[in-house]
mmCIF file of N, CA and C in Angstrom:
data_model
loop_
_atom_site.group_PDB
_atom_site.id
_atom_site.type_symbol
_atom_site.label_atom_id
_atom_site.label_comp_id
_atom_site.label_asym_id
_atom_site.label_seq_id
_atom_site.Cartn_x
_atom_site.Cartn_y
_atom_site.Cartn_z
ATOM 1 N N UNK P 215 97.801 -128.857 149.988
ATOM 2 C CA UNK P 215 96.734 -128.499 150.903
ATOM 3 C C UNK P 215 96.433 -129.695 151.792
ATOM 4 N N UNK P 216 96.229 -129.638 153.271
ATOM 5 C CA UNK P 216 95.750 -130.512 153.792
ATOM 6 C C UNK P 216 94.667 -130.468 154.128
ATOM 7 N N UNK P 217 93.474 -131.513 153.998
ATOM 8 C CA UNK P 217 92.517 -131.608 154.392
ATOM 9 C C UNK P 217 92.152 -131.592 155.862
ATOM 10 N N UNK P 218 93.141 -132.020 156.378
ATOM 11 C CA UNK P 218 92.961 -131.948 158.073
ATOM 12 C C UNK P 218 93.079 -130.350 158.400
ATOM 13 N N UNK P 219 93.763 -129.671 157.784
ATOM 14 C CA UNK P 219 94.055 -128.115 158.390
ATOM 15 C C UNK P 219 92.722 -127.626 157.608
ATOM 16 N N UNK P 220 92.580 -127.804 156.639
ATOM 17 C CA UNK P 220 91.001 -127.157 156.165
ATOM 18 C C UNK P 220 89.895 -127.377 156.381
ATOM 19 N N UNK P 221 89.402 -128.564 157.397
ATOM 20 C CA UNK P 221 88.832 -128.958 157.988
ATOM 21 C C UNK P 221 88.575 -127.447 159.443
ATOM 22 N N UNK P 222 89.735 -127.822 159.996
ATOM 23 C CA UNK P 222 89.823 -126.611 161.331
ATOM 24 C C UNK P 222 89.463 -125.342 160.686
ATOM 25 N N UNK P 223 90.036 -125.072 160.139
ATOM 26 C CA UNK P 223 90.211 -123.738 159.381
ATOM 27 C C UNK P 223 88.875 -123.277 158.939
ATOM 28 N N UNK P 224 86.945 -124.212 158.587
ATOM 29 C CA UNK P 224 85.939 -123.968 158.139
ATOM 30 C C UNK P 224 85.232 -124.207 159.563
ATOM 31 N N UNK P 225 85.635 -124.959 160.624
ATOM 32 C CA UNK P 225 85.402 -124.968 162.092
ATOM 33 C C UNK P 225 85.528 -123.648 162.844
ATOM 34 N N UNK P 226 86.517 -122.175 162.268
ATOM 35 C CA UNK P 226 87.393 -121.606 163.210
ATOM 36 C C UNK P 226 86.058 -120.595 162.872
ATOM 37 N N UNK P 227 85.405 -119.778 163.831
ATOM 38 C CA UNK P 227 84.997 -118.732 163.825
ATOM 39 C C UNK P 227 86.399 -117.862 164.161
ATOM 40 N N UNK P 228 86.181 -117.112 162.579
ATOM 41 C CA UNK P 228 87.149 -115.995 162.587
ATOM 42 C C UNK P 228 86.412 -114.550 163.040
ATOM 43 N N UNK P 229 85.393 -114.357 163.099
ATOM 44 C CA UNK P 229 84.894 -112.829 163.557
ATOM 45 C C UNK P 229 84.240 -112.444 162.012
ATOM 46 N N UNK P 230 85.002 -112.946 161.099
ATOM 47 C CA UNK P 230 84.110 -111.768 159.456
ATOM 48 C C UNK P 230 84.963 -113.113 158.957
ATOM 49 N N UNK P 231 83.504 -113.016 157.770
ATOM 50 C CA UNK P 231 83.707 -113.713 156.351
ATOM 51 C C UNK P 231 85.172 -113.005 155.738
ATOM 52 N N UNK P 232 85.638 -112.436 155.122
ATOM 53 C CA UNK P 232 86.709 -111.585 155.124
ATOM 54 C C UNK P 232 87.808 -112.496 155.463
ATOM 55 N N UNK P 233 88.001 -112.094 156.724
ATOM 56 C CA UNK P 233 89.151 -113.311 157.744
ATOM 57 C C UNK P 233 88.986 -114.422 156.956
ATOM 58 N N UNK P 234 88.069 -114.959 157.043
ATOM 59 C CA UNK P 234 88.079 -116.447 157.209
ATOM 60 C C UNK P 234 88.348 -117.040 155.669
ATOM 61 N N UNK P 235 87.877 -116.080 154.415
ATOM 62 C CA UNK P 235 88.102 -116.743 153.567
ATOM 63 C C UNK P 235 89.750 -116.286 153.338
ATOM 64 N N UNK P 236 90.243 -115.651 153.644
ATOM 65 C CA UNK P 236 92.000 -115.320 153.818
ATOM 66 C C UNK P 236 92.349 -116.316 154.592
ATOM 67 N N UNK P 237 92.330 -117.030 155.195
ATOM 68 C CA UNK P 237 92.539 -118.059 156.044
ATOM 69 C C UNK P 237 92.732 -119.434 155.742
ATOM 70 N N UNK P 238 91.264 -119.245 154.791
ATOM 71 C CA UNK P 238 91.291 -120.645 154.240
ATOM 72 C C UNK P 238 91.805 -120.874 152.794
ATOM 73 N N UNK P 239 91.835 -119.731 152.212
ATOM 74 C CA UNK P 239 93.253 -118.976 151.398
ATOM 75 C C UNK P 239 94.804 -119.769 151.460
ATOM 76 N N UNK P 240 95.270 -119.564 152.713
ATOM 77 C CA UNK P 240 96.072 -119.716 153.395
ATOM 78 C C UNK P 240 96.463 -121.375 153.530
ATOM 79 N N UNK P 241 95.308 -121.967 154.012
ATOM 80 C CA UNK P 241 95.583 -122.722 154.367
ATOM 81 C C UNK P 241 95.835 -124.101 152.662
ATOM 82 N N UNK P 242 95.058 -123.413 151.895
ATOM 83 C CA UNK P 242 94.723 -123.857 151.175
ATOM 84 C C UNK P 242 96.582 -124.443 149.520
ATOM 85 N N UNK P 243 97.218 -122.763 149.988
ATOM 86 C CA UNK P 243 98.155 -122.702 149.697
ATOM 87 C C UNK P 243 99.568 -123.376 150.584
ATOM 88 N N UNK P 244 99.199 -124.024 151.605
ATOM 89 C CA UNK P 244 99.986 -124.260 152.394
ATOM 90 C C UNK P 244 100.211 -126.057 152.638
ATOM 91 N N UNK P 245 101.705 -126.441 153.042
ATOM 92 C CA UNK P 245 101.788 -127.861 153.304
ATOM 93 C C UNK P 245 101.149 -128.383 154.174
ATOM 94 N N UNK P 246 101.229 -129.792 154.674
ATOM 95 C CA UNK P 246 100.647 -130.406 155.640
ATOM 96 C C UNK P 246 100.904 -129.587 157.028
ATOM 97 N N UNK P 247 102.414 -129.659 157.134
ATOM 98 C CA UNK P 247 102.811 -129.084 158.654
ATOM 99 C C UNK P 247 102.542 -127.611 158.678
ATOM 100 N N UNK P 248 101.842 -126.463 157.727
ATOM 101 C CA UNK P 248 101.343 -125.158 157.876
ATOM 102 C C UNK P 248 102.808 -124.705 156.807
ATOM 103 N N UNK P 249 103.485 -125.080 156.639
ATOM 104 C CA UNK P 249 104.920 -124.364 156.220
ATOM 105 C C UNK P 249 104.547 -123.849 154.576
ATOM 106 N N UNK P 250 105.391 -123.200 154.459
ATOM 107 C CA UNK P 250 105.755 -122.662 152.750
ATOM 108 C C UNK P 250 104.408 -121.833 152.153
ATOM 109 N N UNK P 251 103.548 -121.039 152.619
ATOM 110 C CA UNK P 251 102.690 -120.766 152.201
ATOM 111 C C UNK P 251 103.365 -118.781 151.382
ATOM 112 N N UNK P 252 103.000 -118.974 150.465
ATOM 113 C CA UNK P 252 103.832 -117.584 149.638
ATOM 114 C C UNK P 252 102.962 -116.831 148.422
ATOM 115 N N UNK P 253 101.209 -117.515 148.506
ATOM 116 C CA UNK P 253 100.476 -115.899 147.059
ATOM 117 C C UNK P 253 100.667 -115.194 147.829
ATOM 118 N N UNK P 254 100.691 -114.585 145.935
ATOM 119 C CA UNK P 254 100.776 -113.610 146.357
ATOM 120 C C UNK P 254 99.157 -112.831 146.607
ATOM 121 N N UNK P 255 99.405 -111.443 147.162
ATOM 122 C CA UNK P 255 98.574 -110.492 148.136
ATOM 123 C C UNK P 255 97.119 -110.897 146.751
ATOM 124 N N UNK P 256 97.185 -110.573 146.012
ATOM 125 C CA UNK P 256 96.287 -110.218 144.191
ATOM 126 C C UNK P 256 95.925 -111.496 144.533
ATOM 127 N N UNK P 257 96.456 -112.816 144.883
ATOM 128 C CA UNK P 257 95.729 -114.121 144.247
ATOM 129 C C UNK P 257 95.154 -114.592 145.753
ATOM 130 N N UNK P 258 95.193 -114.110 146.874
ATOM 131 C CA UNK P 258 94.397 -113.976 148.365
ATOM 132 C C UNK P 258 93.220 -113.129 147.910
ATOM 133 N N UNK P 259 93.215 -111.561 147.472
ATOM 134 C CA UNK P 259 92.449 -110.954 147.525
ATOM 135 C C UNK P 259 91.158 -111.935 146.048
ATOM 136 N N UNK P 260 92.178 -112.150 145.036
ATOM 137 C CA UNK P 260 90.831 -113.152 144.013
ATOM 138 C C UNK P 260 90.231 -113.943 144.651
ATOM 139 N N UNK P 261 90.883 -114.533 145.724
ATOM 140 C CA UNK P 261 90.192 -115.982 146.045
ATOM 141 C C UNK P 261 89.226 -116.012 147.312
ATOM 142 N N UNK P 262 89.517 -114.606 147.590
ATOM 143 C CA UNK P 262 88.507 -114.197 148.899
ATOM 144 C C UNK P 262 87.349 -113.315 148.481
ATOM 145 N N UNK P 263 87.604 -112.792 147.322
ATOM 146 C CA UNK P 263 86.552 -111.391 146.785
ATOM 147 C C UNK P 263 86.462 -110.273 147.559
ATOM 148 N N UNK P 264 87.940 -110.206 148.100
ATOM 149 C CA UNK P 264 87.825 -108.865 148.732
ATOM 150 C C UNK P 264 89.129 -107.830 148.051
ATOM 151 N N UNK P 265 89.157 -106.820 148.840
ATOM 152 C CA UNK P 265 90.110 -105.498 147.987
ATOM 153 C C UNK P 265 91.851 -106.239 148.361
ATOM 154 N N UNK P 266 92.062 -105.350 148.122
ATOM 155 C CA UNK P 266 94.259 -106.266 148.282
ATOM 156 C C UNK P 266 94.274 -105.490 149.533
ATOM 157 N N UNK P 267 94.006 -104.593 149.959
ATOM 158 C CA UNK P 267 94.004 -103.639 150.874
ATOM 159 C C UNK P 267 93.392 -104.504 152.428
ATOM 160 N N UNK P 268 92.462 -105.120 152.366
ATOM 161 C CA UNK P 268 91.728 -105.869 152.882
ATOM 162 C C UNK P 268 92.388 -107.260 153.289
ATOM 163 N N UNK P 269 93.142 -108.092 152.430
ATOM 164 C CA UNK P 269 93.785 -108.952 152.478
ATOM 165 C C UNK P 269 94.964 -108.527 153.364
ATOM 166 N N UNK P 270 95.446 -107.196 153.496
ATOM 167 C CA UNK P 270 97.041 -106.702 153.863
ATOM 168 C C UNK P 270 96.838 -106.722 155.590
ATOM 169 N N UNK P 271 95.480 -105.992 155.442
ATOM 170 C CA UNK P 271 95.153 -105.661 157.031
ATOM 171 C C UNK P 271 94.768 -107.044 157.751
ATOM 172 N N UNK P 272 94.331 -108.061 157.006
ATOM 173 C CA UNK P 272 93.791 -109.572 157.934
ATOM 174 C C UNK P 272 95.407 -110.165 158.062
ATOM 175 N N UNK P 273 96.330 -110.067 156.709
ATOM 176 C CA UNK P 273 97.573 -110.965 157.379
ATOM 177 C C UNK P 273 98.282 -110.278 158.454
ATOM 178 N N UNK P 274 97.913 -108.763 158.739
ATOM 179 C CA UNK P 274 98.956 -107.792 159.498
ATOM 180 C C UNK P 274 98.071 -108.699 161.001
ATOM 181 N N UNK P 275 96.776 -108.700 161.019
ATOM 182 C CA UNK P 275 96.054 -109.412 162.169
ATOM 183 C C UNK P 275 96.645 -110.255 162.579
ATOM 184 N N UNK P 276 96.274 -111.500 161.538
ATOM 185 C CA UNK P 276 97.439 -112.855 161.429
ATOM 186 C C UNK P 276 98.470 -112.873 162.404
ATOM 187 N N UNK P 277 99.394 -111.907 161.711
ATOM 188 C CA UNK P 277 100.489 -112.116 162.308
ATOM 189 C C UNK P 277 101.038 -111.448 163.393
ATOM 190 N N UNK P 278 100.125 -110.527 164.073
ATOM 191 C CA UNK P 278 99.879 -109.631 165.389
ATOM 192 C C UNK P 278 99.510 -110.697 166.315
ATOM 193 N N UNK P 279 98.656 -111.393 166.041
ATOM 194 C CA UNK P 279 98.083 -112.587 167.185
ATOM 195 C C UNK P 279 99.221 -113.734 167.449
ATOM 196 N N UNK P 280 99.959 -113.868 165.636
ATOM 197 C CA UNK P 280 100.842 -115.118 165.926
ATOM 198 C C UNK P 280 100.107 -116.258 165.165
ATOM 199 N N UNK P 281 98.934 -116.133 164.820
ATOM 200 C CA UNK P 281 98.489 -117.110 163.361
ATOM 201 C C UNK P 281 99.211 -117.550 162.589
ATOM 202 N N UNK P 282 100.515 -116.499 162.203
ATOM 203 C CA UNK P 282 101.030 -116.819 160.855
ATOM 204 C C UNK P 282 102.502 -116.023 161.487
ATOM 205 N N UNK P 283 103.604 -116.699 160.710
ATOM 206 C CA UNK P 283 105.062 -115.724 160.805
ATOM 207 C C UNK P 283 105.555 -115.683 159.817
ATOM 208 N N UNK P 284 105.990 -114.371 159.331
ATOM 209 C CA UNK P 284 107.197 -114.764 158.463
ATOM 210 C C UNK P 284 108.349 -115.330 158.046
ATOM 211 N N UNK P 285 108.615 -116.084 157.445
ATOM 212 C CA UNK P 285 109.609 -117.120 157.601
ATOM 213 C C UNK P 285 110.575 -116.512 156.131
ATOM 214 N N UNK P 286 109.799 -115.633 155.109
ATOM 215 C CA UNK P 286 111.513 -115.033 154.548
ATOM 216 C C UNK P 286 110.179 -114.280 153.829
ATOM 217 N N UNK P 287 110.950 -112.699 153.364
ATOM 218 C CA UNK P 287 110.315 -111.933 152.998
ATOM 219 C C UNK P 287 110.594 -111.739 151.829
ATOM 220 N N UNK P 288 109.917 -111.363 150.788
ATOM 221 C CA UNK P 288 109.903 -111.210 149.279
ATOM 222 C C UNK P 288 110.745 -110.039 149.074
ATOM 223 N N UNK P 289 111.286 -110.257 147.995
ATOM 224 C CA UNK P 289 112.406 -108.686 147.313
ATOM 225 C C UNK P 289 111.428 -108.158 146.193
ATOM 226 N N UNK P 290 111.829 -107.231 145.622
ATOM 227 C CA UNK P 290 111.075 -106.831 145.005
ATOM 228 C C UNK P 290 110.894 -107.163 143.684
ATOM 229 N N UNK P 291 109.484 -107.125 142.791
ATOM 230 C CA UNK P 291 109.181 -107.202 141.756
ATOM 231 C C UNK P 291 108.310 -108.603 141.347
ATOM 232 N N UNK P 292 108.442 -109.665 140.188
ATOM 233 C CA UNK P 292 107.050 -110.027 139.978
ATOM 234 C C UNK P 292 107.929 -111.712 140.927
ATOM 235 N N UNK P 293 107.135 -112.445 141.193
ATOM 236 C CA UNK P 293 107.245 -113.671 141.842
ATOM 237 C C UNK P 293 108.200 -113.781 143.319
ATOM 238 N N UNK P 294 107.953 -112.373 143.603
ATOM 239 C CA UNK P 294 108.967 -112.178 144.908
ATOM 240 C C UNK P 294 107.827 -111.894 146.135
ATOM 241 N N UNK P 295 106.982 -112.992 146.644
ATOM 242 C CA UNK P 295 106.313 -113.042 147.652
ATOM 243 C C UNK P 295 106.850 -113.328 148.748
ATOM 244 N N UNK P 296 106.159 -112.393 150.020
ATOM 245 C CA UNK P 296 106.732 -113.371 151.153
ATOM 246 C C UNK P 296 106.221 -114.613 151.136
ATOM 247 N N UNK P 297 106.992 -115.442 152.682
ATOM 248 C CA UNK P 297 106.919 -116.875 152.754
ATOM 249 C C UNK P 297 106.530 -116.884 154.268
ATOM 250 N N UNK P 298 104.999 -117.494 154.437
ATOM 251 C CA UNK P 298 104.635 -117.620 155.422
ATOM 252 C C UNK P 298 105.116 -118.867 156.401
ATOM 253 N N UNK P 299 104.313 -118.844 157.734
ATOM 254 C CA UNK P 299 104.274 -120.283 158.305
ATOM 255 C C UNK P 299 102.836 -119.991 159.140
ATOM 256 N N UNK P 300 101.975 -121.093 159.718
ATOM 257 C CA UNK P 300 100.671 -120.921 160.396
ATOM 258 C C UNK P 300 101.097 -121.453 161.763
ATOM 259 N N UNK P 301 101.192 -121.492 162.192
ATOM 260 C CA UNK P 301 100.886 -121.887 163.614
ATOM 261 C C UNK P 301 99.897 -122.918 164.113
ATOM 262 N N UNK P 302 100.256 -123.975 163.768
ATOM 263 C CA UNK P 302 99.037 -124.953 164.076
ATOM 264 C C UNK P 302 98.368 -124.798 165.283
ATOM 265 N N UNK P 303 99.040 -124.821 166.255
ATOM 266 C CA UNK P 303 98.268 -124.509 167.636
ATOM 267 C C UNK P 303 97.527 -123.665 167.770
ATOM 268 N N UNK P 304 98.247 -122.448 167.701
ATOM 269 C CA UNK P 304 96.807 -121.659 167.510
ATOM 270 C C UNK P 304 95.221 -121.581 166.492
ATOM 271 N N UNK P 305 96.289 -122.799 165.221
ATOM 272 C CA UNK P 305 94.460 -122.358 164.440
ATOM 273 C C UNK P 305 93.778 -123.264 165.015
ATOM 274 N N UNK P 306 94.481 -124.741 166.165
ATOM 275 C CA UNK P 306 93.386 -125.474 166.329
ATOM 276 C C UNK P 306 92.808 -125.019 167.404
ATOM 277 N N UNK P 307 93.598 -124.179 168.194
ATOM 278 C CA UNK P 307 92.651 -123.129 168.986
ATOM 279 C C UNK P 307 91.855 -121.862 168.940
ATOM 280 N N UNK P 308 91.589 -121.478 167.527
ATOM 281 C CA UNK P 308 90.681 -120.757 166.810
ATOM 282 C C UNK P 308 89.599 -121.346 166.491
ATOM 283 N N UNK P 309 89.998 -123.203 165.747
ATOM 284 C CA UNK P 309 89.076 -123.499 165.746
ATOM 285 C C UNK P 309 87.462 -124.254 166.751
ATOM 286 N N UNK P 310 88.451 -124.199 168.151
ATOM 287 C CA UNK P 310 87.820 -124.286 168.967
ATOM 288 C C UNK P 310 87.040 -123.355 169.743
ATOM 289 N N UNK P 311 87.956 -122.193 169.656
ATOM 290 C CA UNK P 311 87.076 -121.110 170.754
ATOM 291 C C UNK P 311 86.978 -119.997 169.895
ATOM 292 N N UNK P 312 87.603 -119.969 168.548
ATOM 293 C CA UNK P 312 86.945 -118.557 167.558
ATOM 294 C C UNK P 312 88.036 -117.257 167.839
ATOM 295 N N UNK P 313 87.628 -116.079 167.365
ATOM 296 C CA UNK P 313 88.598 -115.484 167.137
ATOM 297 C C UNK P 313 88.449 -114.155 168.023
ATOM 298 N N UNK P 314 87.238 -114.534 168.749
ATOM 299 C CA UNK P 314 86.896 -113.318 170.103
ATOM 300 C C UNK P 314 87.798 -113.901 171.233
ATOM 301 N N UNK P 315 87.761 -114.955 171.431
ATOM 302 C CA UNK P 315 88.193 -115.719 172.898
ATOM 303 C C UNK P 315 90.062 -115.579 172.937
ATOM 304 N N UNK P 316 90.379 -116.178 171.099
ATOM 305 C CA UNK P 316 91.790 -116.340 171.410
ATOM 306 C C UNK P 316 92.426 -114.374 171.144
ATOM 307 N N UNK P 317 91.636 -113.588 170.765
ATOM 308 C CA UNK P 317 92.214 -112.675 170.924
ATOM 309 C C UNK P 317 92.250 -111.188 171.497
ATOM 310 N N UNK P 318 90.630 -111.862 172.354
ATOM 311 C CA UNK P 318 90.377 -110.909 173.629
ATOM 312 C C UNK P 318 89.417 -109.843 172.885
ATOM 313 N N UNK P 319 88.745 -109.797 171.696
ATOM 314 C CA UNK P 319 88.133 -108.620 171.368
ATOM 315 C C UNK P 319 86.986 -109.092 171.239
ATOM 316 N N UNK P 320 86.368 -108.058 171.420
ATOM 317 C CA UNK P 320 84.645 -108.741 171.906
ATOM 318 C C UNK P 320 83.747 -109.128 170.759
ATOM 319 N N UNK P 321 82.944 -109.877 171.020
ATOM 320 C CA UNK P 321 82.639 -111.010 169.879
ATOM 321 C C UNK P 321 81.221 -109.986 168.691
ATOM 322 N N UNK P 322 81.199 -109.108 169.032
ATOM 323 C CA UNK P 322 80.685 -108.026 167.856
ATOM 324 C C UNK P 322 81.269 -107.128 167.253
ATOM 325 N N UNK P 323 82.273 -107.171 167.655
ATOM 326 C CA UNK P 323 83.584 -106.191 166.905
ATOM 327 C C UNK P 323 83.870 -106.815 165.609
ATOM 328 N N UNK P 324 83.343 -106.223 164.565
ATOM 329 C CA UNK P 324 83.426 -107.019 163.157
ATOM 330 C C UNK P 324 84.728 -105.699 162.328
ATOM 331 N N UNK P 325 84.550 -104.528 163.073
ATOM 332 C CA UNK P 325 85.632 -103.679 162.387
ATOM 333 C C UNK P 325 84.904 -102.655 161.948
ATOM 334 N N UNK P 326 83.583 -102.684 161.313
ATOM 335 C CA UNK P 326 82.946 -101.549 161.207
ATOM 336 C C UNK P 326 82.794 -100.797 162.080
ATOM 337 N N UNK P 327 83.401 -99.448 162.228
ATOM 338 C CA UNK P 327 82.325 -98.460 163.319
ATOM 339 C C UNK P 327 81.813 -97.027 163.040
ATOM 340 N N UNK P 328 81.693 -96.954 162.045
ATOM 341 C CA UNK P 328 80.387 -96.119 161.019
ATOM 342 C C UNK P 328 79.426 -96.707 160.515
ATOM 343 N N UNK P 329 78.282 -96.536 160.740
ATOM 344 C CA UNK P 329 77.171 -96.757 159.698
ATOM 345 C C UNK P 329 77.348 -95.852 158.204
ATOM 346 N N UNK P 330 77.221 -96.371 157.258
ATOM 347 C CA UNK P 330 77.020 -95.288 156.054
ATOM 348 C C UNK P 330 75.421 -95.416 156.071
ATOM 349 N N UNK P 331 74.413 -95.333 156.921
ATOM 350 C CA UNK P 331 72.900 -95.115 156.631
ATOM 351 C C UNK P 331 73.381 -93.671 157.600
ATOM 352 N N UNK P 332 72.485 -92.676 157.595
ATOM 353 C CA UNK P 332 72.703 -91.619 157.821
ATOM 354 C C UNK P 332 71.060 -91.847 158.945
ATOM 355 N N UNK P 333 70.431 -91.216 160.237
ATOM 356 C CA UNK P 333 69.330 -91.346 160.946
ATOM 357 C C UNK P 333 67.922 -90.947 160.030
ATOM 358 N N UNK P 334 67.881 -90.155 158.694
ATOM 359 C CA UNK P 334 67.172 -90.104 158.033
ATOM 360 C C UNK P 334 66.406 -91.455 157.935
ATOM 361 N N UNK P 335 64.433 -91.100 157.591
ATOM 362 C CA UNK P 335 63.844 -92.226 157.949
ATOM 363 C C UNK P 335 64.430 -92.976 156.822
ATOM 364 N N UNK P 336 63.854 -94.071 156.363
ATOM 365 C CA UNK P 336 64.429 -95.065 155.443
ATOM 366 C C UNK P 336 62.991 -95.485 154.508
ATOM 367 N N UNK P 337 62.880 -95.498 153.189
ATOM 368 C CA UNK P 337 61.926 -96.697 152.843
ATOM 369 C C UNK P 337 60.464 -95.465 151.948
ATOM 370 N N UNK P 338 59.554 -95.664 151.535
ATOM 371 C CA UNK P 338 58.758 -95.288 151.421
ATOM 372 C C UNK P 338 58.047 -94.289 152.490
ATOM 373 N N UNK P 339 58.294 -93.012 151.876
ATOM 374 C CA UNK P 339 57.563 -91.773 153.162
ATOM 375 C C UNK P 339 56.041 -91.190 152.777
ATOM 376 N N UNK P 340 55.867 -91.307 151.704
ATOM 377 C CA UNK P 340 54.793 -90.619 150.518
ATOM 378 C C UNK P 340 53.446 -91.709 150.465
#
């Protein structure tokens, strides 16, 4: 782990807690120069407290923007993870301008777009 990349990486407004602790996940598992980074999906989702499902959709982000590439993909069964790489440039330009600016989506777009409160009043009626 480098301290200099985890440094940026607690600097980077990612848009959601979510992101960011996958990120720093990431970074955390990873060499100085961003290279060799390979938990698996189960030990991202422990270390973030979110679903595996959740973890799948932030690296698919990741690596839609160019955050992260694949550099060799896992075969199947137990210790067969892919093998990432980060992109330094871009996280130190995440960690400068955040994750609305470098990827054009507007800075309240957290991903929710349902409420589960229903317009019913709320709270004590009686």
């Amino acid at each position: 782990m480098s301290a200099f990349l985890l440094g940026i990486g607690f600097r980077a407004d990612m848009g959601t807690c979510a992101r960011k602790l996958v990120l720093l996940k990431l970074i955390d598992a990873c060499e100085d120069d961003g290279s060799r980074i390979f938990p698996a999906i189960s030990t991202i989702a422990r270390a973030a407290q979110c679903s595996t499902r959740q973890v799948q959709r932030e690296l698919q982000a990741f690596r839609e923007i160019g955050l992260i590439r694949l550099v060799r993909e896992g075969g199947k069964g137990p210790r067969s993870t892919n093998e990432y790489a980060l992109d330094l440039d871009l996280l130190t330009r995440l960690g400068k301008d955040g994750w609305s600016v470098v990827t054009g989506a507007p800075a309240d777009d957290k991903g929710d777009t349902v409420s589960p409160l229903d317009d019913d009043e709320k709270g004590d009626t009686g």
